[in-house]
Short mmCIF file of C-alpha atoms in Angstrom, two decimals:
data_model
loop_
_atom_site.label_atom_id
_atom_site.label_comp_id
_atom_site.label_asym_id
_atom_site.label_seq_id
_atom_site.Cartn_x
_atom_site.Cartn_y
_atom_site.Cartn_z
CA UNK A 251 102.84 173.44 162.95
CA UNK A 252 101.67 171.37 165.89
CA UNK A 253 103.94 169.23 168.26
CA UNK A 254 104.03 165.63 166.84
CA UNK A 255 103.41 163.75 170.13
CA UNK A 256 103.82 164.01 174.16
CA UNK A 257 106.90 162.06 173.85
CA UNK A 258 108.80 165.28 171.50
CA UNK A 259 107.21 168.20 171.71
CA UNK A 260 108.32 169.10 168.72
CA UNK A 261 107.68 169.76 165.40
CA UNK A 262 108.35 168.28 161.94
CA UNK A 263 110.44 171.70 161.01
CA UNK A 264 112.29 171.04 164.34
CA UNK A 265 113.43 167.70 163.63
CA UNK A 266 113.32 166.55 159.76
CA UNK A 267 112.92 169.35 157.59
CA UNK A 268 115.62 171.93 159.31
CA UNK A 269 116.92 173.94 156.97
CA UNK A 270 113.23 175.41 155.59
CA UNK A 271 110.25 175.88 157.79
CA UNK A 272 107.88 175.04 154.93
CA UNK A 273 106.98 171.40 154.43
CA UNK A 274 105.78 172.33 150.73
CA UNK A 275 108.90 174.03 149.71
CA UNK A 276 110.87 171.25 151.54
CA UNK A 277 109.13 168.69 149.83
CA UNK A 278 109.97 169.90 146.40
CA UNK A 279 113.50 170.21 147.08
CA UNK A 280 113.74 167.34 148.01
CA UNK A 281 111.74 165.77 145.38
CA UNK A 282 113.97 167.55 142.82
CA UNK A 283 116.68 166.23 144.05
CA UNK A 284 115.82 162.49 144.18
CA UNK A 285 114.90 163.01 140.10
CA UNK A 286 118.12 164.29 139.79
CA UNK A 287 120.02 161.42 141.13
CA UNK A 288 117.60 158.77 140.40
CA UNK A 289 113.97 157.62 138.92
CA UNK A 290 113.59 155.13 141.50
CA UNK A 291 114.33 154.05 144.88
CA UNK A 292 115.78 150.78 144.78
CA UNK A 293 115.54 148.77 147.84
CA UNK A 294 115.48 145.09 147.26
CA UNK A 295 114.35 142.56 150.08
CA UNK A 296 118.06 141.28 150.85
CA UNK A 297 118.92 145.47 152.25
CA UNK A 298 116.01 145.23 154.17
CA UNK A 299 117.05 141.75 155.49
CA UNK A 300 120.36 142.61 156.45
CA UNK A 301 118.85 145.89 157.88
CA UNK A 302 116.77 144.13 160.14
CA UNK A 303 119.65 141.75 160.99
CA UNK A 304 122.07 144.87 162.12
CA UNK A 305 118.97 146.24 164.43
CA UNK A 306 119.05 142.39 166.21
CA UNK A 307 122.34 142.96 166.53
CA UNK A 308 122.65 146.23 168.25
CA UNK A 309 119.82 145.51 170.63
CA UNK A 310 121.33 141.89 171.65
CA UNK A 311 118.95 139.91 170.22
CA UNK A 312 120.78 138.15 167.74
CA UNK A 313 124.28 136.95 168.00
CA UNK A 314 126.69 136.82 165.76
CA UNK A 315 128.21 134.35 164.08
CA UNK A 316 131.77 134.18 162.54
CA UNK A 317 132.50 133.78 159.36
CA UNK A 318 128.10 133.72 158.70
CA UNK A 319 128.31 135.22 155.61
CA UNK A 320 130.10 132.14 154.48
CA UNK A 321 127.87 129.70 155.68
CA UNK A 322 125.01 131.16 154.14
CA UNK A 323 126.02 131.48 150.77
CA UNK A 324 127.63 127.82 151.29
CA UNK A 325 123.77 126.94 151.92
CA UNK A 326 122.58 128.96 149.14
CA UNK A 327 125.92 127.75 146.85
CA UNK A 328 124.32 123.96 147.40
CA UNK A 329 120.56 124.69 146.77
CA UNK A 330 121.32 126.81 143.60
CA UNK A 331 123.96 123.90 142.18
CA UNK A 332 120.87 121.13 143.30
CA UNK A 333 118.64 123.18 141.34
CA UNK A 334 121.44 123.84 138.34
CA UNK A 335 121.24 119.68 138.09
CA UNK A 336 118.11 118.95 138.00
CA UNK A 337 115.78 118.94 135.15
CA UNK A 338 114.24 122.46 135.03
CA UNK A 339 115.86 123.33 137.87
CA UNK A 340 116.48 126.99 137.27
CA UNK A 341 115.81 128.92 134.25
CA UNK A 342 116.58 132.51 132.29
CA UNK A 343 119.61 134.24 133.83
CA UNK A 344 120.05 132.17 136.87
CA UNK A 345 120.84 129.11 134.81
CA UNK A 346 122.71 131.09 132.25
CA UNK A 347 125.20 132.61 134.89
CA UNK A 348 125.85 129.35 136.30
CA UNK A 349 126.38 127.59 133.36
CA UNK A 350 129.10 130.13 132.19
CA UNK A 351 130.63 129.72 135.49
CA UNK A 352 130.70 126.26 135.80
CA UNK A 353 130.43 125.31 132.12
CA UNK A 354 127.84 122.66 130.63
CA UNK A 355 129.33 119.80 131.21
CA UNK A 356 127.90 120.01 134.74
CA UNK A 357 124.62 119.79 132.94
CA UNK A 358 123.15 116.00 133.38
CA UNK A 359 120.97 116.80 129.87
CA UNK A 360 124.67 117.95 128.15
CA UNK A 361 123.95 117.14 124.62
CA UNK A 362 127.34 115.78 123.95
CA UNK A 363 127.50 111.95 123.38
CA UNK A 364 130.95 110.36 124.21
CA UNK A 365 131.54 109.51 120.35
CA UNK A 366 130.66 112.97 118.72
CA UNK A 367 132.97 114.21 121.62
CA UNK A 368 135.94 112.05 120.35
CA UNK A 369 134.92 112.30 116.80
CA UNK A 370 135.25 116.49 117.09
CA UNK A 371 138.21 116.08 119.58
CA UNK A 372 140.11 114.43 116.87
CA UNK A 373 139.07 116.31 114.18
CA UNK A 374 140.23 119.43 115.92
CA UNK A 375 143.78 118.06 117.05
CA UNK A 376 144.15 117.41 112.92
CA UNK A 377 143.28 120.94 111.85
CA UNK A 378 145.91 121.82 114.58
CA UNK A 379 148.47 119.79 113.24
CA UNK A 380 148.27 121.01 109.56
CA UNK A 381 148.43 124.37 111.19
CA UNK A 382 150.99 123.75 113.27
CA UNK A 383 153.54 122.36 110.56
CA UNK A 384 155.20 125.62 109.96
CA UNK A 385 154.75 126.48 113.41
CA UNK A 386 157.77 126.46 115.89
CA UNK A 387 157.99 126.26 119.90
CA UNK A 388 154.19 127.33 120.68
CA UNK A 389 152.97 124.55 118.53
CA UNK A 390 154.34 122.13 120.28
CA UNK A 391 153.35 122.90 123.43
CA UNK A 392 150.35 123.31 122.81
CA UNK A 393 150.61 119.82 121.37
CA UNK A 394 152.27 118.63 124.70
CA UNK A 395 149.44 119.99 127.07
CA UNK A 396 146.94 118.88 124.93
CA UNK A 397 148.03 115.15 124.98
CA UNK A 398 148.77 115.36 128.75
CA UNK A 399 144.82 116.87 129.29
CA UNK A 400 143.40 113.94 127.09
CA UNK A 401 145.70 111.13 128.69
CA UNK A 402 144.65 110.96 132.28
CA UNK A 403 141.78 110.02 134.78
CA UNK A 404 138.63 110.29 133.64
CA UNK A 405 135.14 108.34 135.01
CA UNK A 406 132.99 107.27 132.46
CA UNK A 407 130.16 109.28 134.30
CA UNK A 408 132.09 112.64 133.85
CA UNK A 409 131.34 114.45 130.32
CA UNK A 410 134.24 116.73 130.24
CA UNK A 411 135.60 114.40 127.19
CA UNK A 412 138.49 116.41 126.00
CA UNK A 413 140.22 116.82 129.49
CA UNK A 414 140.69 114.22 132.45
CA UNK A 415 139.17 115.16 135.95
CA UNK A 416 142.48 116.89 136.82
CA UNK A 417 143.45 119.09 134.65
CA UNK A 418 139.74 120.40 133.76
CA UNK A 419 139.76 121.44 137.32
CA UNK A 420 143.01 123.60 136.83
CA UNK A 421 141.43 124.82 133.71
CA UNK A 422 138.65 125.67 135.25
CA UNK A 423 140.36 127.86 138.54
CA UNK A 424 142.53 129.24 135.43
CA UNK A 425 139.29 130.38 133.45
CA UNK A 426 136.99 132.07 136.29
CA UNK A 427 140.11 133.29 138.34
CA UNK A 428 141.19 135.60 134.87
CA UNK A 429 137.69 136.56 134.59
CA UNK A 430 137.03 137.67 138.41
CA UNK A 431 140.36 139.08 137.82
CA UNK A 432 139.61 141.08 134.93
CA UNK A 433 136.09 142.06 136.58
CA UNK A 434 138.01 143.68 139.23
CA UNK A 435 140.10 145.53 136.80
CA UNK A 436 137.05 147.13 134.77
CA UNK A 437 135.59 148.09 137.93
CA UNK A 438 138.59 150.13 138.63
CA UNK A 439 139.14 151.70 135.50
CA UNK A 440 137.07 154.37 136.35
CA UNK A 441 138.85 155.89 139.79
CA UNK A 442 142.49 154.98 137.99
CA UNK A 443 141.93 157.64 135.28
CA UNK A 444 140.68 159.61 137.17
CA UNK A 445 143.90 160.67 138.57
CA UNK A 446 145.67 159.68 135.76
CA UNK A 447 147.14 163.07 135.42
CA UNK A 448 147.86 163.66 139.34
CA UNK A 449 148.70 160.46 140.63
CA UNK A 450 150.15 158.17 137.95
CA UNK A 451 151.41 155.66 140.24
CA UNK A 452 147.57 154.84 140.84
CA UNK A 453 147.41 153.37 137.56
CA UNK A 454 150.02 150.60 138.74
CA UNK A 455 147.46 149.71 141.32
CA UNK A 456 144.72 148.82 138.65
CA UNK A 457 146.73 145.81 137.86
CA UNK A 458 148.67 145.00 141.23
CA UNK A 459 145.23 145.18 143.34
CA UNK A 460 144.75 142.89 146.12
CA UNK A 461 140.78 142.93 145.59
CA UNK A 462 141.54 141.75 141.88
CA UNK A 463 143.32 138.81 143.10
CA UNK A 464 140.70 138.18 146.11
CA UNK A 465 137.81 138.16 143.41
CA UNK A 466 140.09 135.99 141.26
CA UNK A 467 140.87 133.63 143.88
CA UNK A 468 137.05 133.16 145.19
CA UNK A 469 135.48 132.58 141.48
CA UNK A 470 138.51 130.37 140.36
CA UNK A 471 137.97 128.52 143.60
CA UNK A 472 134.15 128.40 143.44
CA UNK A 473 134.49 126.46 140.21
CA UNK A 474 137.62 124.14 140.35
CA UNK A 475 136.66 122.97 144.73
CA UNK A 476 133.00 122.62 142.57
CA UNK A 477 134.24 120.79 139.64
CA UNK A 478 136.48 118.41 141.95
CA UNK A 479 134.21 117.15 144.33
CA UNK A 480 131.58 116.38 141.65
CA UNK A 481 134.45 114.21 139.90
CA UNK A 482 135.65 112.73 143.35
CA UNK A 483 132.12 111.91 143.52
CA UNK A 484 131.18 110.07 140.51
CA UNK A 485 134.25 108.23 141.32
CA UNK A 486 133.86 106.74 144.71
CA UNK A 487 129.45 105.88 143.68
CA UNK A 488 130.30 105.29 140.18
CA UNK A 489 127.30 107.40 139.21
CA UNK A 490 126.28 110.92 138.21
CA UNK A 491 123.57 111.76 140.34
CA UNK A 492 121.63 115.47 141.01
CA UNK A 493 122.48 115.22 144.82
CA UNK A 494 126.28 115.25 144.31
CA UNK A 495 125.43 119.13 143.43
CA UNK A 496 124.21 119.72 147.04
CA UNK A 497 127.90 118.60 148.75
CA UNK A 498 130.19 119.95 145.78
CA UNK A 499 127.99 123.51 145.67
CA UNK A 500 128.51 123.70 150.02
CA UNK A 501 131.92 122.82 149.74
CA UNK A 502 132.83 125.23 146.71
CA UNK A 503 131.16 127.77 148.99
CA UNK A 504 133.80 127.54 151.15
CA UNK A 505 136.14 129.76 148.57
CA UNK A 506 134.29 133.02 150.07
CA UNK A 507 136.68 132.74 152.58
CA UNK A 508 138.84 135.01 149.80
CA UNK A 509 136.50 137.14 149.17
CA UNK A 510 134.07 137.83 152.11
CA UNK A 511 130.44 139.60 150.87
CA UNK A 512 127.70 140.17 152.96
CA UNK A 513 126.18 141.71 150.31
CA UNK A 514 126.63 138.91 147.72
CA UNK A 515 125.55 136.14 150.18
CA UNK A 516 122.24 138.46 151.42
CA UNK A 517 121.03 138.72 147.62
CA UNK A 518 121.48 135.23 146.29
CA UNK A 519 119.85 133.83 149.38
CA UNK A 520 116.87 136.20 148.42
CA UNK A 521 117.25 135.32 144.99
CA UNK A 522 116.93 131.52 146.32
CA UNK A 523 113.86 132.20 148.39
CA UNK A 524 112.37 134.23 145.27
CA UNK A 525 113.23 130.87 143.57
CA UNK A 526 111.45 128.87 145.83
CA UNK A 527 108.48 131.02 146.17
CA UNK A 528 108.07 130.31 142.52
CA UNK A 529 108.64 126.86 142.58
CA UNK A 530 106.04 126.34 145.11
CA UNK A 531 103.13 128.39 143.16
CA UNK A 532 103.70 125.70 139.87
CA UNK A 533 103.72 123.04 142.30
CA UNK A 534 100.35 123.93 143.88
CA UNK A 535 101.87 124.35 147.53
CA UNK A 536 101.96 127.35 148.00
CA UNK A 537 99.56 130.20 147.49
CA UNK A 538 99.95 133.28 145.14
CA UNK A 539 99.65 136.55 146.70
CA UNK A 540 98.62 139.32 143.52
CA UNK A 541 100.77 142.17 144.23
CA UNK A 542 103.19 140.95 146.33
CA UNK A 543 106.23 142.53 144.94
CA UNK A 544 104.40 145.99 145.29
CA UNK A 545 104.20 144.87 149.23
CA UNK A 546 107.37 143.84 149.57
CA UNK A 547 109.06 146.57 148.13
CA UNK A 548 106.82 148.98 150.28
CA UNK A 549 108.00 147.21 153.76
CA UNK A 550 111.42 147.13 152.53
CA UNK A 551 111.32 151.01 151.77
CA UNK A 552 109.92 151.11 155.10
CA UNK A 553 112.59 149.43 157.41
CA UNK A 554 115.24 151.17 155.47
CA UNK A 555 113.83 154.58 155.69
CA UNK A 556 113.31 153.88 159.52
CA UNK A 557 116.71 153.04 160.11
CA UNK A 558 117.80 155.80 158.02
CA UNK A 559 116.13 158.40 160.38
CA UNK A 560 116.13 156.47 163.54
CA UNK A 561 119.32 154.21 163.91
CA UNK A 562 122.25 155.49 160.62
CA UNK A 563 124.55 153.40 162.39
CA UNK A 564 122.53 150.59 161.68
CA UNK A 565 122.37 150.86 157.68
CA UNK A 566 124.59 150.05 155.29
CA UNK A 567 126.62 152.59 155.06
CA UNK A 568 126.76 152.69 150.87
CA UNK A 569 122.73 153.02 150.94
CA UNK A 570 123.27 155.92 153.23
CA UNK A 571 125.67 157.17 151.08
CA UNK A 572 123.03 157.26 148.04
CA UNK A 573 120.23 158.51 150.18
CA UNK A 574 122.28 161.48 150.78
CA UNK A 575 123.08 162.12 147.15
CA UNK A 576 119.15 161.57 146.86
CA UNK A 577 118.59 163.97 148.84
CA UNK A 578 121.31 166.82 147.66
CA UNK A 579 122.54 165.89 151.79
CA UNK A 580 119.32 166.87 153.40
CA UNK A 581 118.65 163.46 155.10
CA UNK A 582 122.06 164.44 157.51
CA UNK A 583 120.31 167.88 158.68
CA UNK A 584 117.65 166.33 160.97
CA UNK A 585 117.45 166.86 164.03
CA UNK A 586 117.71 163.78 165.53
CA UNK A 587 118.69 164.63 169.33
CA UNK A 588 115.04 165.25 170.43
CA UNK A 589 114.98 161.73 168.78
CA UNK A 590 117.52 159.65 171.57
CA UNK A 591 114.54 159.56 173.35
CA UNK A 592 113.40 156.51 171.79
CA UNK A 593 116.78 154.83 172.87
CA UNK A 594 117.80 153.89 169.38
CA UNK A 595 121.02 156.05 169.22
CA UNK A 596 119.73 158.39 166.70
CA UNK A 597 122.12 161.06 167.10
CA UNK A 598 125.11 158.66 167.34
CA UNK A 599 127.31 160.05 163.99
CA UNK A 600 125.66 163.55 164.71
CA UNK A 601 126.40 164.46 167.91
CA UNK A 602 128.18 167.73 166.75
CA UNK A 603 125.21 169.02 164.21
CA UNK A 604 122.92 171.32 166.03
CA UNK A 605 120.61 172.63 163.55
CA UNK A 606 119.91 177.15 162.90
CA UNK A 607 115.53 176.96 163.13
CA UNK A 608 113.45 179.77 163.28
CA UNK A 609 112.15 180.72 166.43
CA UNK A 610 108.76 181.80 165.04
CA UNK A 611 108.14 178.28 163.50
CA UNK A 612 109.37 176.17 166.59
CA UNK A 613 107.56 175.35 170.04
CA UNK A 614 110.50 174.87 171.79
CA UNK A 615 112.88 177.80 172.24
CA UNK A 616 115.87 176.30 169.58
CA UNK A 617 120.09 176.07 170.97
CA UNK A 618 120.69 177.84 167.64
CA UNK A 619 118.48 180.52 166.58
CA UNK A 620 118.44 182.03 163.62
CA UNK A 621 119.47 185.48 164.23
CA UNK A 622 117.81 188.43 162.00
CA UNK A 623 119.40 192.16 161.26
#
């Protein structure tokens, strides 16, 4: 095995694949191992993205900004709600998501007329009341907060029919903050029985979380700041119109403030510029590239895979995480001091891992020779 170039005089066993001298046999095991874990390398354009952003950042080019995770998705928030209120704005999952989140009342088609609104609003309050004659305390509150919900400010513009503008904002923080709440929960299910038996007390923490209530708090948020402005808006026009999405969706984005995500606003603003790709090609503005997913996925595999080797401290650290269960831990046994050279910091998180090589497969005498009886 040659030296790779003038700049390391070294070769590939001497700096990536340390712990065999073979590339074959290396090869394999590693192969093996990535089938184990996984049947494909996932690496969508939004890791590359932020990959490429935490490079600019650690070589001074780009600056950062406070709280920029915020105003992205506040960008992306209002482009996606635009699109939500237009005519064929979005479509499949996109639309689906938002319309559970939001509900369809936001929609400007909403099949709902005001009088088969009233007409099933007051057929449903009399089923209620012949159920509700043998009924005692629960009934009758029921009874109260429905007449207080249906008895208040509404515009004519606004379609939620059975509940005035305020209180079908409070429903609507109630609704999403139970469901972001109970997302949480589910998530931590797992890890809480998992020491179950050791640590009961853990369990107490699957409810009393202060991620469940962050997650809660941003989703509840999201929809009522959403829900209000829209209603503020038809209010002070006197109008429903599509562009009263843009300023309700960048305000709503605001509630990330309780629940800050890099990673959620990097992947919907991909999603959005996915969106817009598409929208362009059925408009006839802009030109379709055949295979372009296949390209994009093979630049993204590339920037991550260089940062992986080159600058760890620069990738996420949960994709690093999964490369090394890829990789049964093989990707954190390179060599990367004859690397520093390049000036990236390659060897910052290894600086105590001096790899055992072979002296009769190496061209430079190695610190830590493997030593035969």
């Amino acid at each position: 095995m040659a030296a790779l170039s003038k700049s390391i005089p070294h070769s590939c066993y001497e700096i990536g694949h340390t712990w065999h001298p073979s590339c074959g046999v290396s090869f394999l095991q590693i192969t093996r191992g990535a089938l184990e874990e996984s049947l494909r390398i996932y690496i969508p354009l939004y890791l590359a993205t932020e990959t490429l952003f935490r490079m600019g950042v650690a070589r001074g080019t780009i600056t950062t900004l406070k709280n920029g995770e915020v105003l992205l998705f506040c960008i992306t928030a209002a482009m996606y709600m635009f699109f939500f209120r237009c005519k064929d704005g979005l479509k499949g999952f996109s639309f689906s998501a938002l319309r559970f989140i939001v509900g369809k009342e936001e929609i400007p088609t909403h099949s709902y007329s005001p009088e088969t609104a009233y007409a099933k609003v007051e057929q449903k309050t009399e089923e209620q009341e012949e159920k509700a004659r043998g009924r005692n305390i629960i009934a009758l509150v029921r009874k109260l907060v429905d007449s207080i919900c249906k008895h208040g400010p509404r515009h004519r513009c606004c379609k939620h029919y059975e509940d005035n503008c305020i209180s079908y904002c409070i429903k609507g923080f109630i609704r999403m903050f139970s469901v972001g709440y109970l997302i949480q929960c589910c998530l931590r299910i797992p890890s809480a029985f998992r020491h179950l038996f050791t640590q009961p007390s853990r369990l107490l923490s699957l409810f009393y979380n202060k991620e469940n209530f962050q997650l809660g708090a941003f989703l509840g948020s999201f929809v009522s700041i959403y829900k209000g402005t829209s209603c503020f808006l038809r209010w002070v026009r006197n109008l429903d119109d599509e562009l009263h999405a843009i300023i309700a969706g960048f305000l709503a984005g605001v509630s990330m403030m309780f629940y800050k995500s890099t990673t959620i606003s990097m992947y919907l603003a991909s999603k959005l510029v996915e969106t817009l790709y598409f929208k362009g090609i059925e408009a006839g503005k802009v030109p379709y590239f055949p295979h372009a997913d296949t390209v994009i996925y093979s630049i993204s595999t590339a920037i991550c895979f260089q940062a992986a080797v080159m600058e760890v401290q620069n990738l996420r650290p949960s994709y690093w995480k999964f490369l090394l269960r890829l990789t049964k831990g093989r990707f954190a046994v390179m060599n990367r001091k004859v690397l520093d050279v390049f000036g990236t910091g390659a060897s910052k998180h290894f600086q105590d891992f001096i790899p055992r090589l072979d002296p009769r497969y190496t061209t430079v005498t190695p610190e830590l020779p493997i030593e035969f009886s």
